[in-house]
Tab-separated table of C-alpha atoms and ligand atoms in Angstrom:
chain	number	residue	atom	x	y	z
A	18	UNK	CA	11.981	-0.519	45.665
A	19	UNK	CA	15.026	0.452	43.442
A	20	UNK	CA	16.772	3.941	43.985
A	21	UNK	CA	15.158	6.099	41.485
A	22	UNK	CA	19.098	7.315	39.873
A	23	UNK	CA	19.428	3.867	38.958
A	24	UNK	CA	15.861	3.580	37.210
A	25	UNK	CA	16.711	7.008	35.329
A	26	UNK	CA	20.240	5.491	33.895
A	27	UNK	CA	19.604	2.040	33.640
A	28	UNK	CA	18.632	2.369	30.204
A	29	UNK	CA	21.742	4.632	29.019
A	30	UNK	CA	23.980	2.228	31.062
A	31	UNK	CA	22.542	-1.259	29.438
A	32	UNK	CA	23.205	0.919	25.865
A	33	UNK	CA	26.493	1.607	26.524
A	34	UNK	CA	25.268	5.783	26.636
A	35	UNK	CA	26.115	6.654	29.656
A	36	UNK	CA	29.324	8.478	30.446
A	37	UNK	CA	32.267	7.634	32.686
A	38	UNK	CA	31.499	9.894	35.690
A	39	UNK	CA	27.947	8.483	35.885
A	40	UNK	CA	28.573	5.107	34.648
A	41	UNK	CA	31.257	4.917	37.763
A	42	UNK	CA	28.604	6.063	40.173
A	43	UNK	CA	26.138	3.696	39.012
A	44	UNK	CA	28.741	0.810	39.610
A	45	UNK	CA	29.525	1.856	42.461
A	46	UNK	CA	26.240	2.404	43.810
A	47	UNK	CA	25.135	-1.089	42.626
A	48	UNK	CA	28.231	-2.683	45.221
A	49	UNK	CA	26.316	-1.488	48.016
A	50	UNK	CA	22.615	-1.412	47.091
A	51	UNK	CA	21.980	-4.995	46.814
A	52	UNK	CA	17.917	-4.147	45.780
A	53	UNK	CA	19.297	-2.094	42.590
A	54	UNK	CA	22.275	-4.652	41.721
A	55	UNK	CA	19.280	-7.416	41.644
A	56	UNK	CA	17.107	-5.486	39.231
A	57	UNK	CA	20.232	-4.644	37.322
A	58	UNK	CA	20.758	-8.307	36.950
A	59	UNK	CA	16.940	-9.359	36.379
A	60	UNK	CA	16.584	-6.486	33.607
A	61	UNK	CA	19.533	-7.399	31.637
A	62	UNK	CA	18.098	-11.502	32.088
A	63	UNK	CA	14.886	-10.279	30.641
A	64	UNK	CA	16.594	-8.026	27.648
A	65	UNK	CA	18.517	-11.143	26.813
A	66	UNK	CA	15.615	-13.558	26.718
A	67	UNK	CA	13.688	-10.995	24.514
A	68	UNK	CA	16.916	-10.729	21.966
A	69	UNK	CA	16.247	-14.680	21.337
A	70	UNK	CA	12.507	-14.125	20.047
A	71	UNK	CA	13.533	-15.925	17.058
A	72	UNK	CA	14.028	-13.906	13.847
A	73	UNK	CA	11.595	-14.136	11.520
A	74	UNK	CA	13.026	-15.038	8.194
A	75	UNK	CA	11.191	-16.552	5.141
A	76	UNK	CA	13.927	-17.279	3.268
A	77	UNK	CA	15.846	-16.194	-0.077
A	78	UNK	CA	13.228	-16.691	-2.293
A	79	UNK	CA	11.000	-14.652	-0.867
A	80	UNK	CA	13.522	-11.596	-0.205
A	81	UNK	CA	14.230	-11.805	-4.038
A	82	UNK	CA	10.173	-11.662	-4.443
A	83	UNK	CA	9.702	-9.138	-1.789
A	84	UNK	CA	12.483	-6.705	-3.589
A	85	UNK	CA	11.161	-7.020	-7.068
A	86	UNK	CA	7.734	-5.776	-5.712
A	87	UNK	CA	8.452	-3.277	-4.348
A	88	UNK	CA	10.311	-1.753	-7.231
A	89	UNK	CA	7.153	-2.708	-9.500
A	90	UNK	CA	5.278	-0.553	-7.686
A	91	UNK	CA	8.588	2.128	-7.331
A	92	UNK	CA	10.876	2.827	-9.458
A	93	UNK	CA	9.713	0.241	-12.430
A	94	UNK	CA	6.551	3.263	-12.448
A	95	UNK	CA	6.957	5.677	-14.518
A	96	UNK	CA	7.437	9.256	-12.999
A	97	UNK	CA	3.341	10.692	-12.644
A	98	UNK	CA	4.731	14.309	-13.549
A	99	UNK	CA	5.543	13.737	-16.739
A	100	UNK	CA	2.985	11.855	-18.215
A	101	UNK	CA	5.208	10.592	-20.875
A	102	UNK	CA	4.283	7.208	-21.254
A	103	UNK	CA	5.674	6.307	-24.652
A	104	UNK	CA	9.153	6.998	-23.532
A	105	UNK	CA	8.233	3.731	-20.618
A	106	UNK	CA	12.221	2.942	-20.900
A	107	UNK	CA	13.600	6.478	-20.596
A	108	UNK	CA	13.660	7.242	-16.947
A	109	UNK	CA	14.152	3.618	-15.069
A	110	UNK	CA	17.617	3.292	-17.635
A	111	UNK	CA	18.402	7.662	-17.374
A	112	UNK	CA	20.849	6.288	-13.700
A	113	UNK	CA	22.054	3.430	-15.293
A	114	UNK	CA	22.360	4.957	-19.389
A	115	UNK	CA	25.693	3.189	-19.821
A	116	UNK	CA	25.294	-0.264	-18.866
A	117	UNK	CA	21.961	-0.572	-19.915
A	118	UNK	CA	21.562	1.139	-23.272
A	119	UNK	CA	22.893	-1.876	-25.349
A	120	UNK	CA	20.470	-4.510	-24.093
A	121	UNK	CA	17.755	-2.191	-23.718
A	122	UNK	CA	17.863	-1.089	-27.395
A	123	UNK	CA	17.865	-4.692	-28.430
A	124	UNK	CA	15.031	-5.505	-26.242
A	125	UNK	CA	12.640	-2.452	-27.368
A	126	UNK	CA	13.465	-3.110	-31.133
A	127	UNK	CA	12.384	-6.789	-30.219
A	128	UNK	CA	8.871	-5.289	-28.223
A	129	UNK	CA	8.195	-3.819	-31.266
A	130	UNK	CA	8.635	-6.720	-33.887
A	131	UNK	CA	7.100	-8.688	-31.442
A	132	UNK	CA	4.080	-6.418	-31.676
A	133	UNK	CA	4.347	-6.181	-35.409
A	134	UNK	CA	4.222	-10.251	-35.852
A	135	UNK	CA	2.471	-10.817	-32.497
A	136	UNK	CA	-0.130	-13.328	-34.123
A	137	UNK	CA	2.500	-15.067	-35.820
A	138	UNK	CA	4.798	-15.825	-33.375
A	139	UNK	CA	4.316	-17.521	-29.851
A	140	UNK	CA	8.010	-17.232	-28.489
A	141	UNK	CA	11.136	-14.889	-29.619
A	142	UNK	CA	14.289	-15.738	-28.494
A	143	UNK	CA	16.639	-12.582	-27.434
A	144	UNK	CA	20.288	-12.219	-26.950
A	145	UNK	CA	22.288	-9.319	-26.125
A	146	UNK	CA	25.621	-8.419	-24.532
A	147	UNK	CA	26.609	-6.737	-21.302
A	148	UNK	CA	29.180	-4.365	-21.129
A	149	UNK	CA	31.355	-7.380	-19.599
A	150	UNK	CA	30.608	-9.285	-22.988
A	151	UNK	CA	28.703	-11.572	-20.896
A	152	UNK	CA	25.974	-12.940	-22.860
A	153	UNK	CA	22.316	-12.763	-22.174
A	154	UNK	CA	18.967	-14.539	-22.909
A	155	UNK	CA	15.984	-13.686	-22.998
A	156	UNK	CA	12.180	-14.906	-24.351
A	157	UNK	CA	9.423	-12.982	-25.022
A	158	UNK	CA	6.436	-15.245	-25.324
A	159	UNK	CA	3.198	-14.658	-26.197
A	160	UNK	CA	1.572	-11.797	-27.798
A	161	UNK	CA	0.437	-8.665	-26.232
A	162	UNK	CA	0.213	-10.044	-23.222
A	163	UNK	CA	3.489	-10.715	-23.017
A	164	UNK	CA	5.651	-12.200	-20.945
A	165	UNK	CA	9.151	-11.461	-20.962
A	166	UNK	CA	11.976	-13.625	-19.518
A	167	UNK	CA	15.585	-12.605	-19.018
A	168	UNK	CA	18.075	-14.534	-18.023
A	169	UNK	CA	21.467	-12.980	-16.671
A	170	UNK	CA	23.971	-12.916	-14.086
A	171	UNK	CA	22.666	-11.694	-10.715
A	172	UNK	CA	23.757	-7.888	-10.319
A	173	UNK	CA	23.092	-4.632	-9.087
A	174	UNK	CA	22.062	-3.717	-12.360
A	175	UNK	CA	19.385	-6.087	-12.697
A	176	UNK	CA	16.576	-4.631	-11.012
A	177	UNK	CA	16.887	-1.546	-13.227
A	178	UNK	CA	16.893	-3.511	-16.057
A	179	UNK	CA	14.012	-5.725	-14.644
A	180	UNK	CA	12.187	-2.659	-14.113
A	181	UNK	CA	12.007	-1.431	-17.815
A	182	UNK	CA	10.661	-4.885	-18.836
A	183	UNK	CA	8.140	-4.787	-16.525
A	184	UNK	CA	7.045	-1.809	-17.867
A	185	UNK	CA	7.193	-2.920	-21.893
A	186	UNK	CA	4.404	-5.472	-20.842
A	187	UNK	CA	1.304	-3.966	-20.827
A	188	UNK	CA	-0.572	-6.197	-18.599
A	189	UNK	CA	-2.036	-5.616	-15.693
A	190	UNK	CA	-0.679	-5.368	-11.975
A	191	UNK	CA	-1.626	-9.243	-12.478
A	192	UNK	CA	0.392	-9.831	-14.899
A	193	UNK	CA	3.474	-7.851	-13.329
A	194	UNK	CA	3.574	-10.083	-10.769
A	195	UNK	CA	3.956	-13.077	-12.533
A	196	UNK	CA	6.380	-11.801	-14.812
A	197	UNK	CA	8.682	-10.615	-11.628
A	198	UNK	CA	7.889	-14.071	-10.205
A	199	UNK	CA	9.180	-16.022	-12.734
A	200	UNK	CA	11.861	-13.599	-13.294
A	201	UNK	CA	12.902	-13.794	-9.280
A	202	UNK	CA	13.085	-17.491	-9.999
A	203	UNK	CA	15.744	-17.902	-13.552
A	204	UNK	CA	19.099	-18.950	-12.909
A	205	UNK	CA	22.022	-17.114	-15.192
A	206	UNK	CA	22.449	-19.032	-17.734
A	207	UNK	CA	26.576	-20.125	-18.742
A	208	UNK	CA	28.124	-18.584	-21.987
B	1	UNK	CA	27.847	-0.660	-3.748
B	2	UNK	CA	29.264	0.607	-0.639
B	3	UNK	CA	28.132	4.115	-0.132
B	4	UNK	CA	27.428	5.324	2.750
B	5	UNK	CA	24.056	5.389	4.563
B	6	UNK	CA	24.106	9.017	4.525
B	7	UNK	CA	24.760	9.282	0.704
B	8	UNK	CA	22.647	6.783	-0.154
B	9	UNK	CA	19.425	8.498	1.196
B	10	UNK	CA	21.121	11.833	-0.481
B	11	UNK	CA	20.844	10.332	-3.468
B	12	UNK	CA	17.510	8.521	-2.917
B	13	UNK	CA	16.008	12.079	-2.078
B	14	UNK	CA	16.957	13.332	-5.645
B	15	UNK	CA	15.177	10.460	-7.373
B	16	UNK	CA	18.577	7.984	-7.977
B	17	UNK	CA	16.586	4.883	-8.706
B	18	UNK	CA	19.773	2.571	-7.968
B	19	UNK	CA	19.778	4.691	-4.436
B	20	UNK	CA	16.496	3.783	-3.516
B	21	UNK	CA	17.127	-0.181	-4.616
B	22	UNK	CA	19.991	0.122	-2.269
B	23	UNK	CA	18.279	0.869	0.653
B	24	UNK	CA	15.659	-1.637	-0.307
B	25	UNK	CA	18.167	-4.527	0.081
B	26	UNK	CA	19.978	-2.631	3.133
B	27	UNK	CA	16.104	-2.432	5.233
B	28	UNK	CA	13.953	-4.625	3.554
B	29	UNK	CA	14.578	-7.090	6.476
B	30	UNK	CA	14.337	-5.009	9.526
B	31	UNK	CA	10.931	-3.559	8.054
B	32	UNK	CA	9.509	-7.534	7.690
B	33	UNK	CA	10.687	-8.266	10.830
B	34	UNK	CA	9.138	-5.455	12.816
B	35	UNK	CA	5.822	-5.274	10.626
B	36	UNK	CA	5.996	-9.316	11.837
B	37	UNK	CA	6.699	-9.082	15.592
B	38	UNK	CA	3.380	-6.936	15.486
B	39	UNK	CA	1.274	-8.641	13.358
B	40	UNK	CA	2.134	-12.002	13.589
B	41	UNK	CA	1.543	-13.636	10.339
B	42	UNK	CA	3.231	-13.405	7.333
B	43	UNK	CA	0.808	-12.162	4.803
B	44	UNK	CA	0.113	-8.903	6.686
B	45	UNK	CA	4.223	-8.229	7.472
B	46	UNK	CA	5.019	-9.041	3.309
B	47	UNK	CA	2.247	-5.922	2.848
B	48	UNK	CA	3.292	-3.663	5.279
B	49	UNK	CA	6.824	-4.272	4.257
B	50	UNK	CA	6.068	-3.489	0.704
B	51	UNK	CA	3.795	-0.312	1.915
B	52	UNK	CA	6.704	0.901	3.606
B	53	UNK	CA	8.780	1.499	1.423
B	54	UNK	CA	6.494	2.140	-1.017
B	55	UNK	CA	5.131	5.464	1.025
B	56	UNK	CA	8.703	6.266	1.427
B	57	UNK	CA	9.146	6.282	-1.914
B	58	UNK	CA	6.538	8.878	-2.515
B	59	UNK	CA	7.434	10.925	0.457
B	60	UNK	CA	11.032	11.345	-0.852
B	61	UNK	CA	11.531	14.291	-1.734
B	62	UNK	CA	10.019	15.524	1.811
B	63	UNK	CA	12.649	13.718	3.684
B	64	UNK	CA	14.903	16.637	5.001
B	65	UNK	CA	16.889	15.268	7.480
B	66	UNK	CA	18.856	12.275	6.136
B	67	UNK	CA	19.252	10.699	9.401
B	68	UNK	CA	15.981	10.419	9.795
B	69	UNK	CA	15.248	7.605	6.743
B	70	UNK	CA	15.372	4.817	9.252
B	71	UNK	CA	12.756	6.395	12.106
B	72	UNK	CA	10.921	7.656	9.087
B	73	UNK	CA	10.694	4.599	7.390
B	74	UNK	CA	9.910	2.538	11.046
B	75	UNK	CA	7.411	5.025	11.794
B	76	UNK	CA	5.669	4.304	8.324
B	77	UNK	CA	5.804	0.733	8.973
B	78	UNK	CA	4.911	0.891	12.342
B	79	UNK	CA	1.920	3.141	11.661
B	80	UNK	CA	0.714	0.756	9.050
B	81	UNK	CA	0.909	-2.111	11.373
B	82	UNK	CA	-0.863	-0.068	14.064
B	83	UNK	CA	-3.742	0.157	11.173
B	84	UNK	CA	-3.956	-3.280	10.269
B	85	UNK	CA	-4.296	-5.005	14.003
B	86	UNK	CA	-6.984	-2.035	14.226
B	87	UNK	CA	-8.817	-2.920	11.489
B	88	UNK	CA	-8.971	-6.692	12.205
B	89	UNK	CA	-9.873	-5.771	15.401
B	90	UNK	CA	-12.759	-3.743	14.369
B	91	UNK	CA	-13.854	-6.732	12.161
B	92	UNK	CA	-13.958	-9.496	14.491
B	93	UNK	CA	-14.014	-8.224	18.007
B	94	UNK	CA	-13.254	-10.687	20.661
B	95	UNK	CA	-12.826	-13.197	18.493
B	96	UNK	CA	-9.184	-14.582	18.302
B	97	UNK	CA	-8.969	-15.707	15.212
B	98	UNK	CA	-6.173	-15.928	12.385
B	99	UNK	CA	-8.022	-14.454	9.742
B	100	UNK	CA	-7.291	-14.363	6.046
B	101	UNK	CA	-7.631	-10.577	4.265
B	102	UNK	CA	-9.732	-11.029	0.574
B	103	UNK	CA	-8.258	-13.292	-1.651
B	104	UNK	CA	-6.086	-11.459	-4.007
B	105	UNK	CA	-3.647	-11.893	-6.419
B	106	UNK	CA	-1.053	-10.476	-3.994
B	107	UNK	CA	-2.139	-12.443	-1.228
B	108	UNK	CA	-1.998	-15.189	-3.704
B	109	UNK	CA	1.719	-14.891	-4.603
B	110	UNK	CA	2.565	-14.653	-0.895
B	111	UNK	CA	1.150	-17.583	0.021
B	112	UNK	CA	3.133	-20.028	-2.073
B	113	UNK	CA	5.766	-19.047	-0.075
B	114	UNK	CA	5.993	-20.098	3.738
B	115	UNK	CA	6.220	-18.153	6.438
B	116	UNK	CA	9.385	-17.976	8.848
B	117	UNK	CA	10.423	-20.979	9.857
B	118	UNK	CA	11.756	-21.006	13.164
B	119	UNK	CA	13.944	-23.697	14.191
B	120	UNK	CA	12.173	-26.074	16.950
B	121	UNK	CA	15.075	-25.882	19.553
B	122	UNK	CA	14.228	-22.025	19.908
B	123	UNK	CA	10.246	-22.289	18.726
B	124	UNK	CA	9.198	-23.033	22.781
B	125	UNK	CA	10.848	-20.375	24.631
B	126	UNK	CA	10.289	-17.908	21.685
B	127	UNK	CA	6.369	-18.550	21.761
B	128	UNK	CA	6.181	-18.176	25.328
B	129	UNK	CA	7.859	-14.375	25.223
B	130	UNK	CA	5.638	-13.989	22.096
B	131	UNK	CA	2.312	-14.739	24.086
B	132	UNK	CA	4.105	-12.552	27.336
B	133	UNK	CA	5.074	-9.454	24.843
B	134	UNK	CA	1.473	-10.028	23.209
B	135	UNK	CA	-0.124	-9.075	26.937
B	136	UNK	CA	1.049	-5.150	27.104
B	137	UNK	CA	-1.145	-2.646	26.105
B	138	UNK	CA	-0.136	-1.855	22.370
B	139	UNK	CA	2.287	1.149	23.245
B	140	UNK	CA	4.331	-0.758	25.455
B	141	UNK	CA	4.017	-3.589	23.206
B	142	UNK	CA	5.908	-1.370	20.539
B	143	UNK	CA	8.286	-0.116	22.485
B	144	UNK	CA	9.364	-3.638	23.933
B	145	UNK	CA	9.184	-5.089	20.227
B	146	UNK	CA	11.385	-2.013	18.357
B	147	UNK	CA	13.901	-1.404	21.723
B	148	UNK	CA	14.269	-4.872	23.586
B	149	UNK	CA	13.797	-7.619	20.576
B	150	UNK	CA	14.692	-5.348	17.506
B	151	UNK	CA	17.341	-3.853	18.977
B	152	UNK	CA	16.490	0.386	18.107
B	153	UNK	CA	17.740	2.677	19.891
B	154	UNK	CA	15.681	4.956	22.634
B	155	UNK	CA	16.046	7.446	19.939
B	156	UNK	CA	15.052	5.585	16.559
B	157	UNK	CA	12.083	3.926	18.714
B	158	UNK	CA	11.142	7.178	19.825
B	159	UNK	CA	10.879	8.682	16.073
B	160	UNK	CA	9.421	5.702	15.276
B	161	UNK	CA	6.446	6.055	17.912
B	162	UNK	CA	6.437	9.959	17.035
B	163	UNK	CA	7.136	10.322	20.863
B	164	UNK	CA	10.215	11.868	23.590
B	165	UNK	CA	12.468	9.209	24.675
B	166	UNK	CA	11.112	9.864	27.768
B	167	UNK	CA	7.886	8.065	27.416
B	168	UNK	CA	9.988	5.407	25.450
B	169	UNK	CA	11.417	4.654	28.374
B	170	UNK	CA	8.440	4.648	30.959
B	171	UNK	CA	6.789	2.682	28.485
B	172	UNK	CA	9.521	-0.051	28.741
B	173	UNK	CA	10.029	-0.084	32.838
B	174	UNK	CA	6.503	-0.916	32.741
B	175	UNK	CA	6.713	-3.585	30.153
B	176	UNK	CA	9.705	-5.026	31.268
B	177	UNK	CA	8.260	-5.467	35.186
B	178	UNK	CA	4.794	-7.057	33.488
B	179	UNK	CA	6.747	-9.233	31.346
B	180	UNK	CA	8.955	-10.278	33.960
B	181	UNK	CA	5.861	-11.250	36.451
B	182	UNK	CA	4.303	-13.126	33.571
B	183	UNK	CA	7.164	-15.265	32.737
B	184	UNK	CA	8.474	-16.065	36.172
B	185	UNK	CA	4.708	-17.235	36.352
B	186	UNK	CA	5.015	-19.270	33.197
B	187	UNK	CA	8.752	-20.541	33.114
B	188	UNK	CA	9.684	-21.170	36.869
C	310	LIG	ZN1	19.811	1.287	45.166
């Protein structure tokens, strides 16, 4: 049996917690109890072994996928109070207004010829310009169940701006998907 | 971006959408990787993960204390995980089986892309604690998974659990002495 003090502070002790008066009485306790110093020893063995359960890790690709679905079903959703559907790109860009207004305004006037021609045409190229005067691409293809592909530079921005195209599709929860999976997938492309 | 935890969730509490991405990125991981440890399989740890912080999401503005986000957001995961081994439980009792949930588009997607891959020199000794950790009783179980091999604190495990420290930490003694019988059993 281990002295009950050393049971109550073992915890605080292996954590770093405890302080100096009691961590110096543990010590000391644990040169002269040779029971407790032995389930010191085989507790902190154990806590080790347990830290090298491997991690689990699926990789890159599936972070990137994991991130864009949960904003699909977050902030790429427009907010339930106000009901306002036809203003889809106002809230996701309302945080981000300055970077994003540029390529967003290109991109909704393109939504809209798109659905003005959308029998006519099967793809629609897209460029527009970052406030770094990086340029982008981007595809709509399709009709109304479109599928929109942007290509850019990897940034913070991007998820906001991902968001809003998810929303200009008006396809299903199906349909999100794919479009954030081939999304999670493009490279940026060089100027 | 390198705000601050405590600013981040500030501003993820007043509906900042680039907040909320933040903390995506910052927890996304530690969420998987608990929601995994418990469930074992990848399809079920890719939902709760996603649930998570989807629940969160809608419970933002009713997170007071910022310090809580991370217990909060464990507990949600943890609770969710709780659910699922319950349910499959329900469904196929006594059978030990790696079951599939109904096909879906969702389960779809996650399936193209493999679960963790651990690397072999590791794989042995890491199944073995697996199988030993996978022997407590399910509150133990939790506390060894989010204190010993996650790494919590007593405190964030015991928000997490939505119980005192106190019974975090009788729930690990005990834990820790069964594991330690089991593997002396299995490794020695
Ligand atoms: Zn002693």
């Amino acid at each position: 049996m281990i002295c009950r003090h050393t049971e109550t502070y073992f915890d605080d002790y292996i954590e770093g917690k405890l302080n100096p008066q009691d961590k110096t009485r543990l010590e000391e306790h644990l040169r002269d109890c040779s029971e407790c110093r032995e389930y010191v020893e085989q507790e902190k063995e154990l806590m080790q072994l347990l830290k090298t359960v491997p991690l689990a890790d699926p990789g890159e690709a599936y972070w990137q996928h994991l991130e864009n679905s949960i904003f699909a079903r977050t902030i790429s959703q427009p907010e339930v109070e106000t009901g306002k559907s036809e203003y889809i790109f106002t809230h996701p860009i309302k945080a981000m207004r300055r970077h994003i207004l540029p390529v967003a305004a290109v991109i909704i006037l393109l939504i809209i010829s798109l659905a003005l021609v959308e029998s006519h045409f099967s793809s629609w190229p897209l460029s527009a310009r970052w406030q770094n005067q990086k340029a982008y691409n981007a595809t709509l293809i399709g009709n109304y169940n479109t599928t929109v592909l942007i290509e850019q530079p990897r940034s913070e921005i991007e998820s906001d701006l991902l968001g809003s195209l998810i929303l200009s599709a008006p396809g299903s929860a199906i349909h999100n998907l794919a479009v954030l999976e081939q999304l999670s997938n493009l490279k940026p492309e060089a100027n | 971006m390198n705000k601050d935890l405590e600013d981040l969730v500030k501003d993820f509490t007043k509906g900042d959408h680039a907040a909320f991405a933040e903390l995506v990125r910052r927890y996304k991981k530690k969420v998987y990787s608990v929601a995994y440890r418990i469930l074992k399989n990848h399809l079920d740890a890719d939902d709760v993960t996603q649930e998570a912080f989807v629940r969160i999401y809608e419970k933002r503005r009713e997170l007071r204390a910022v310090s809580y986000f991370s217990g909060f957001l464990l507990r949600i995961a943890t609770n969710y995980s709780i659910d699922l081994v319950r349910r499959r439980q329900k469904r196929f009792i006594s059978v030990e089986d790696e079951t599939e949930n109904l096909p879906s588009v969702q389960t779809e997607m996650a399936n193209k892309i493999a679960g963790p891959d651990r690397d072999i020199e590791n794989r042995e000794l890491g199944d073995i604690i697996d199988r030993a950790i996978d022997t407590l009783p399910p509150r133990q179980k939790l506390a060894i998974i989010l204190h010993d091999v996650e790494g919590y604190s007593m405190t964030e495990a015991a928000m997490a659990l939505d119980c005192p420290e106190a019974t975090i930490r009788s729930n690990l003694h005990i834990a820790r002495a069964k594991l330690r019988k089991w593997l002396v059993k299995r490794l020695k």
